mmCIF file of C-alpha atoms in Angstrom:
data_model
loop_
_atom_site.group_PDB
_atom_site.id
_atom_site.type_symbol
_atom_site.label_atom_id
_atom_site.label_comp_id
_atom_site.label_asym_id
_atom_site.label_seq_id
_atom_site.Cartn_x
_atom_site.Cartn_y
_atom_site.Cartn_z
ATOM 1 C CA UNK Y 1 -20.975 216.058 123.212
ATOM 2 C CA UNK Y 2 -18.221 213.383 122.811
ATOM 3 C CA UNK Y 3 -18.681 210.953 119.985
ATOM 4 C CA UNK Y 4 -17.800 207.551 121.387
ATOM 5 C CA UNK Y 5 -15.053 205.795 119.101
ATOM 6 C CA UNK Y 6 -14.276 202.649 117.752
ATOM 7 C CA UNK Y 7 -11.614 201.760 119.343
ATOM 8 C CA UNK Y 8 -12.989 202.391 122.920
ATOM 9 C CA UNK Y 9 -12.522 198.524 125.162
ATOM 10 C CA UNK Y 10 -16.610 198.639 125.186
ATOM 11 C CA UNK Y 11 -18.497 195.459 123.512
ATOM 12 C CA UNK Y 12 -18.671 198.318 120.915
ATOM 13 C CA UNK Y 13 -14.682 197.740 120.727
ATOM 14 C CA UNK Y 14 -15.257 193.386 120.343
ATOM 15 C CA UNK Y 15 -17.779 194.433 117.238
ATOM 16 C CA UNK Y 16 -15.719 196.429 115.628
ATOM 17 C CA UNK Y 17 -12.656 193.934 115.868
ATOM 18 C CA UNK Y 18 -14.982 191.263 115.207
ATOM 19 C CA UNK Y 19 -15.651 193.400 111.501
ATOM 20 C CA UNK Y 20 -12.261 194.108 111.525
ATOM 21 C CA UNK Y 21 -11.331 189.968 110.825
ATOM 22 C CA UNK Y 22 -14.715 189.888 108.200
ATOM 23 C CA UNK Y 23 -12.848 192.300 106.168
ATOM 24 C CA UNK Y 24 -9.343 190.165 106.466
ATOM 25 C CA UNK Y 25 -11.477 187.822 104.997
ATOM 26 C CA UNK Y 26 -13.430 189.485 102.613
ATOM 27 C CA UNK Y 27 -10.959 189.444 99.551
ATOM 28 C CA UNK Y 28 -11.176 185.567 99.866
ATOM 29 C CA UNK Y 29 -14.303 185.625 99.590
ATOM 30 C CA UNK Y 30 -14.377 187.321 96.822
ATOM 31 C CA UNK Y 31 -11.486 185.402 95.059
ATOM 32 C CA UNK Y 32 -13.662 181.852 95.904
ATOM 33 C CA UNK Y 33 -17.058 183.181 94.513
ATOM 34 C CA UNK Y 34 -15.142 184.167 90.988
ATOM 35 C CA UNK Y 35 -13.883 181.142 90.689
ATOM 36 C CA UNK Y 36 -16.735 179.060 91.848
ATOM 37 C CA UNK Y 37 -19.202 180.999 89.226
ATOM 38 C CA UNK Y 38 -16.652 181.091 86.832
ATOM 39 C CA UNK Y 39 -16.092 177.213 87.135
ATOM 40 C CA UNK Y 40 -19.547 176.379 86.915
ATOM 41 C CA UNK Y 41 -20.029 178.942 84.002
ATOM 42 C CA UNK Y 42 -17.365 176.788 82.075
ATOM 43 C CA UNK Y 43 -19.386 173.504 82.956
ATOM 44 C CA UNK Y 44 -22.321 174.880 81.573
ATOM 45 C CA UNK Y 45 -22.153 177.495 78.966
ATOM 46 C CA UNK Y 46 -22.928 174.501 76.225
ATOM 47 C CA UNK Y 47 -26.147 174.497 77.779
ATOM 48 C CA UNK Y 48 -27.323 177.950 77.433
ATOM 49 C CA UNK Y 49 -30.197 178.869 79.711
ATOM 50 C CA UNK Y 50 -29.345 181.881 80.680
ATOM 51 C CA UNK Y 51 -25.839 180.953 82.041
ATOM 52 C CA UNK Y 52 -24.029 183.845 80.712
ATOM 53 C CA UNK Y 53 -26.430 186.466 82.120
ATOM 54 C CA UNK Y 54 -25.930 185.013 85.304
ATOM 55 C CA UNK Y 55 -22.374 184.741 84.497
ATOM 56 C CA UNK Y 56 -22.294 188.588 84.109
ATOM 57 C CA UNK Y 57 -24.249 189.391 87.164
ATOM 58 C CA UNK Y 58 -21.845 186.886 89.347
ATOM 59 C CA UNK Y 59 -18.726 189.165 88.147
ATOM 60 C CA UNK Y 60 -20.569 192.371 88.286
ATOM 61 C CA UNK Y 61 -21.139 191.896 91.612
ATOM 62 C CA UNK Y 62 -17.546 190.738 92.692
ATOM 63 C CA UNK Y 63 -16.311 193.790 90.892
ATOM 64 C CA UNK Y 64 -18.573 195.702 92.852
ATOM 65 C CA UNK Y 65 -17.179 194.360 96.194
ATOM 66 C CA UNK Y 66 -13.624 194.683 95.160
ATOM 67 C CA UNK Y 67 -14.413 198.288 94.953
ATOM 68 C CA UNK Y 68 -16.057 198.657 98.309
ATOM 69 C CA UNK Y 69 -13.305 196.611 99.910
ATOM 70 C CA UNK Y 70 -10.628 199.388 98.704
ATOM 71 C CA UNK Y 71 -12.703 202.404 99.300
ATOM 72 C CA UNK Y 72 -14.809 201.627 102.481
ATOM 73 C CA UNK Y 73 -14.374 198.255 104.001
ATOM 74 C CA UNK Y 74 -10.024 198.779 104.296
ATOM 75 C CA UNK Y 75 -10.013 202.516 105.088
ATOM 76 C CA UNK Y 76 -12.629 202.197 107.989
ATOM 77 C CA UNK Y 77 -10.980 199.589 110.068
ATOM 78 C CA UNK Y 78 -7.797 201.042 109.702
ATOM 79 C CA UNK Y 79 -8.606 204.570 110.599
ATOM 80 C CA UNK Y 80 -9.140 204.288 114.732
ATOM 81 C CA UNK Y 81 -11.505 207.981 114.345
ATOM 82 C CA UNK Y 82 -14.477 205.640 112.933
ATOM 83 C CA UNK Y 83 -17.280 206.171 114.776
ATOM 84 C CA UNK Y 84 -19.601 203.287 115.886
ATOM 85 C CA UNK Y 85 -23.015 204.457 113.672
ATOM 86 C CA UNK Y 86 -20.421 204.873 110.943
ATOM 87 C CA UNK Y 87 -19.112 201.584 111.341
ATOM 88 C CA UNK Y 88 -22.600 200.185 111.014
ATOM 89 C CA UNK Y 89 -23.106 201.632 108.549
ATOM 90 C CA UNK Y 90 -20.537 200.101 106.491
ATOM 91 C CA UNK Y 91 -20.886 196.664 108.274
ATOM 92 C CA UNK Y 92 -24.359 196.913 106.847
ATOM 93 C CA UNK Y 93 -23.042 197.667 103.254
ATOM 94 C CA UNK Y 94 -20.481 194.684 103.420
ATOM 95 C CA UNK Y 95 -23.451 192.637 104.347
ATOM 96 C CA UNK Y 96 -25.721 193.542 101.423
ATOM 97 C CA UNK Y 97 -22.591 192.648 98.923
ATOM 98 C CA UNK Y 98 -22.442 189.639 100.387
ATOM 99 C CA UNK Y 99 -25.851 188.393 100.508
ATOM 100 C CA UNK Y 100 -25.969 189.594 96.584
ATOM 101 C CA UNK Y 101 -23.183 187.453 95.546
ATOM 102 C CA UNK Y 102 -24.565 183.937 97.314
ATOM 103 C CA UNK Y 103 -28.506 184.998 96.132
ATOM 104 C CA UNK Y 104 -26.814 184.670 92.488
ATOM 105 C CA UNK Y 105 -26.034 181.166 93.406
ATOM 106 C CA UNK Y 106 -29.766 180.468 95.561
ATOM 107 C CA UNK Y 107 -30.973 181.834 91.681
ATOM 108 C CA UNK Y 108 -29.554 179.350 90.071
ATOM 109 C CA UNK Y 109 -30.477 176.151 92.603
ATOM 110 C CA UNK Y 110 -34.220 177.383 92.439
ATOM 111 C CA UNK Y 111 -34.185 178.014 88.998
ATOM 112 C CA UNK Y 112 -31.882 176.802 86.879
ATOM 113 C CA UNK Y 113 -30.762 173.330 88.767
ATOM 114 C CA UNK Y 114 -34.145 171.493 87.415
ATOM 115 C CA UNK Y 115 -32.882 172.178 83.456
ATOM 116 C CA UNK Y 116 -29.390 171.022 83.892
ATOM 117 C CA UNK Y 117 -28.096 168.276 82.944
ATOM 118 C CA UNK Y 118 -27.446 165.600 85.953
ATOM 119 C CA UNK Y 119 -23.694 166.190 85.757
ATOM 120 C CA UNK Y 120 -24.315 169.525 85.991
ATOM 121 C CA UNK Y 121 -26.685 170.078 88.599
ATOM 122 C CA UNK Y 122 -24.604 167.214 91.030
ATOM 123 C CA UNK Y 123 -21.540 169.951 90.298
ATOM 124 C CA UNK Y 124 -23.425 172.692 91.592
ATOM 125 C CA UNK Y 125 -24.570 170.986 94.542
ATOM 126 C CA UNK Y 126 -20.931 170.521 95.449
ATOM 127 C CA UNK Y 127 -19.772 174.044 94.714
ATOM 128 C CA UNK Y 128 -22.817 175.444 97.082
ATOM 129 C CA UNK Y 129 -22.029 172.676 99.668
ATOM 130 C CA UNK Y 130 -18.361 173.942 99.561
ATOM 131 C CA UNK Y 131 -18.855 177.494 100.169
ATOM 132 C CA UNK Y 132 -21.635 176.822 102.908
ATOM 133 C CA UNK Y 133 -18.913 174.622 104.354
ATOM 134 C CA UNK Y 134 -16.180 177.322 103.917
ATOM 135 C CA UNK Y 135 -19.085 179.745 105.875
ATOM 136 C CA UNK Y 136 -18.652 178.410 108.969
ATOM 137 C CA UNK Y 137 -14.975 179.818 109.265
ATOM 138 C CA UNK Y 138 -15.192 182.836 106.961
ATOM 139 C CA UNK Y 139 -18.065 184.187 108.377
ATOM 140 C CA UNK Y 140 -17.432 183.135 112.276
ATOM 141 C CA UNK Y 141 -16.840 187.140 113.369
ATOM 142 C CA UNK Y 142 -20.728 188.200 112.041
ATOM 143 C CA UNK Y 143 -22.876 185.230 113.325
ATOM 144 C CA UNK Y 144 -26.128 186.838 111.547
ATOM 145 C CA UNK Y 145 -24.365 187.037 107.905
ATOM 146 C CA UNK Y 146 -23.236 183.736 108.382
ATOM 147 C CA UNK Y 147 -26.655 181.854 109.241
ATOM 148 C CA UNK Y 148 -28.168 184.188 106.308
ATOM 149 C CA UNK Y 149 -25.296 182.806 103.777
ATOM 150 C CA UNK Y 150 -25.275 179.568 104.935
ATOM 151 C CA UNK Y 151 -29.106 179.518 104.941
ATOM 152 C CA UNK Y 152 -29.640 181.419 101.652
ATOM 153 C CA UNK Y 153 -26.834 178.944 99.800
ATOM 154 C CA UNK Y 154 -27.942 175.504 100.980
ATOM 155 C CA UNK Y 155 -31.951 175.648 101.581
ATOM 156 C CA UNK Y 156 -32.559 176.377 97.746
ATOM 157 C CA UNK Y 157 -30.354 173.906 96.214
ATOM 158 C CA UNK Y 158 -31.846 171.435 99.264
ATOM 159 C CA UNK Y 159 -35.582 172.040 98.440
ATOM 160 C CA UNK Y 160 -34.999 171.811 94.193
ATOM 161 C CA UNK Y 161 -32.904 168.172 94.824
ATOM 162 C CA UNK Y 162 -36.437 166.868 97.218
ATOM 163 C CA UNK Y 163 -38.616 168.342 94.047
ATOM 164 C CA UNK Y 164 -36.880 166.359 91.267
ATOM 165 C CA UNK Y 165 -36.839 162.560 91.703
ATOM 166 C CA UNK Y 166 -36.315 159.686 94.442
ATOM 167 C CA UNK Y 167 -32.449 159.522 94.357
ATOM 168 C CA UNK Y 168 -32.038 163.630 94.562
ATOM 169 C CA UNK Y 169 -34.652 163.641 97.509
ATOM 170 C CA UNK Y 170 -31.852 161.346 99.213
ATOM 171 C CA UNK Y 171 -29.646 164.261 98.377
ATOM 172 C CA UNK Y 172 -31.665 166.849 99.897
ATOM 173 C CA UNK Y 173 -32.072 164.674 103.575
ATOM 174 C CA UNK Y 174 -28.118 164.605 103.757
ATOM 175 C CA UNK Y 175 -28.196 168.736 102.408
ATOM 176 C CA UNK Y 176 -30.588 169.213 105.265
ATOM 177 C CA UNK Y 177 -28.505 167.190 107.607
ATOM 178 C CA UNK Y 178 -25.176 169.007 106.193
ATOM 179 C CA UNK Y 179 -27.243 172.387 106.564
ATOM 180 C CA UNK Y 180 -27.796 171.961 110.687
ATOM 181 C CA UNK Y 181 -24.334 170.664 111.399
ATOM 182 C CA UNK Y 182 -23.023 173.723 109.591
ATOM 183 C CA UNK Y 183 -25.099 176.289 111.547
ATOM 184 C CA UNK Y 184 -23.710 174.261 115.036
ATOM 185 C CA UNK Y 185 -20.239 174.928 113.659
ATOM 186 C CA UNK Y 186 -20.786 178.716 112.981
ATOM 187 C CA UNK Y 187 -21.999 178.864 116.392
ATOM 188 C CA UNK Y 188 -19.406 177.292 118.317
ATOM 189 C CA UNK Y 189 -16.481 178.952 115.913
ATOM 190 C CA UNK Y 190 -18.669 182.234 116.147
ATOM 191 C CA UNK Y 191 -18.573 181.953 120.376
ATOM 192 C CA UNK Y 192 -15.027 180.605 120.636
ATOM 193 C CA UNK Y 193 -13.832 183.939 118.593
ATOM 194 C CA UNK Y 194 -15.860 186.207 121.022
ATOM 195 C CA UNK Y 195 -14.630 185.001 124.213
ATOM 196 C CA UNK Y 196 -10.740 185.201 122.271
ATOM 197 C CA UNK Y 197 -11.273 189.036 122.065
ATOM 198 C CA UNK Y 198 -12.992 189.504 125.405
ATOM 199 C CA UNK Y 199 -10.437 187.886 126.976
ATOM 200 C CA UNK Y 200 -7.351 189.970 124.979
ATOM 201 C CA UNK Y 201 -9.519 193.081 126.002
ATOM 202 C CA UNK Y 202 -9.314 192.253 129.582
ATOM 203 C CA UNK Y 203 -5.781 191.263 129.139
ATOM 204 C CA UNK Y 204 -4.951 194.412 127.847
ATOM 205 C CA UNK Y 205 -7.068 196.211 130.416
ATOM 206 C CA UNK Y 206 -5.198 194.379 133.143
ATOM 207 C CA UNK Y 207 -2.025 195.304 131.659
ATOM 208 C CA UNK Y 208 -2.969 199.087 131.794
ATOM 209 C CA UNK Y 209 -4.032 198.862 135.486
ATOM 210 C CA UNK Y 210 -0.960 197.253 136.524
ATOM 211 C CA UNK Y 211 1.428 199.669 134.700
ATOM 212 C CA UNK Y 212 -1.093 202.844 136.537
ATOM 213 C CA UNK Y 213 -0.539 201.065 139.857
ATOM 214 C CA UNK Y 214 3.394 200.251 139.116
ATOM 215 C CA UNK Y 215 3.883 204.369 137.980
ATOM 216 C CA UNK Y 216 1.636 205.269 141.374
ATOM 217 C CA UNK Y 217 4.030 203.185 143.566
ATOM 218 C CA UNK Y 218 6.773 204.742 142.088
ATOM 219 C CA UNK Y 219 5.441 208.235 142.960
ATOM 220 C CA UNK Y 220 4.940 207.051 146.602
ATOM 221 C CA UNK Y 221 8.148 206.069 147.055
ATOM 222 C CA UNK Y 222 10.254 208.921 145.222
ATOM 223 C CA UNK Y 223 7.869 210.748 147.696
ATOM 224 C CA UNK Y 224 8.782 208.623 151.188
ATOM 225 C CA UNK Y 225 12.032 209.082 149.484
ATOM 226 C CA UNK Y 226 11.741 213.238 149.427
ATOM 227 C CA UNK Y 227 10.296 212.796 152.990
ATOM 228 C CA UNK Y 228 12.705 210.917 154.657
ATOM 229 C CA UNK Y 229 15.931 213.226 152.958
ATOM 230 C CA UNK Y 230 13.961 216.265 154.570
ATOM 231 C CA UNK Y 231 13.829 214.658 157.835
ATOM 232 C CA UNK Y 232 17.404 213.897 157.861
ATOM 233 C CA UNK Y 233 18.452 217.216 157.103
ATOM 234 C CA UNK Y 234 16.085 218.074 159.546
ATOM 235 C CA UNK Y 235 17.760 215.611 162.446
ATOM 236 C CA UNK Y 236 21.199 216.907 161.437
#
């Protein structure tokens, strides 16, 4: 039985383009999240409290995706013989590494935020807030992984600022706020990068039909052609 491919113009074919920018993006990703944890582990390593284990986990966990971005992620949407359950497969495994390296962060907003001291804990609020923010354009192709990232970065760090005191609970009504308008945005950047690639499919479709239709026309007349040469031999 055939296998159907990747690269057939199915919605099979937007998916797999629409993994094919998440991986454009993915070394970004990865470049922001070292320097994000290793920011904050700077901030805070007078502090203690477990920092540097985190610390360790946060790079352990980049290194791992590195390595998956060379040896899966790159080779599979390059290769056009990747099959769709194959392709699943590893959008599933990019998905996991990235919902590892924000939990590290949901960790320490659940966990470590409360012990911190305030210009600590008002530093990691705006390093979550900024790579929520950066979510809505990163993670635009995979509308799932990005309301899971943007969800599992934000609510955390939004329910331990409500738990401490008055002025933080401020803090968490703006993070909720901040948190809605930034699933909207993945939405509407998420839809406006779908219809994109539906229409360049149908372009390109188009484009094929009219180049069939141009070579049968040009068979039909090199035939009337043939035909009307015979007939004047014929008449002669």
């Amino acid at each position: 039985m055939h296998e159907e491919r990747a690269d057939t113009p199915t919605e099979q074919n937007v998916e797999s383009k629409l993994f094919a920018v998440s991986v454009r993006h993915h070394l970004g990703s990865v470049a922001v999240n070292l320097a994000s944890s290793s920011g904050f582990a700077l901030l805070t390593w007078r502090d203690g409290g477990g920092v540097g284990l985190w610390y360790g986990v946060a790079l352990a966990i980049s290194a791992l995706r590195l390595l998956l971005h060379v040896a899966l992620f790159k080779p599979a949407i390059r290769h056009a013989e990747t099959t769709i359950p194959r392709l699943a497969a590893i959008r599933w495994i990019y998905r996991m590494g990235l919902i590892a390296s924000v939990s590290v962060w949901a960790y320490l907003a659940a966990f470590v935020m409360p012990g911190l001291a305030l210009e600590d804990r008002y530093a990691l609020v705006i390093i979550v807030s900024a790579l929520a923010g950066g979510a809505m354009g990163v993670f635009a192709p995979d509308l799932t992984l990005g309301r899971i990232y943007i969800s599992v970065v934000m609510l955390p760090a939004t329910v331990s600022l409500a738990l401490l005191d008055r002025t933080d609970t401020v803090l968490a009504g703006l993070g909720g706020v901040f948190y809605l308008v930034m699933l909207s945005g993945l939405r509407t950047n998420h839809a406006a990068l779908v219809q994109s690639l539906n229409y360049a499919f149908e372009n390109t479709e188009l484009l094929r039909r009219l180049k069939l239709r141009a070579v049968e026309a040009e068979a039909v007349n090199a035939e009337l052609e043939r035909r009307v040469r015979e007939r004047t031999l014929t008449l002669e």
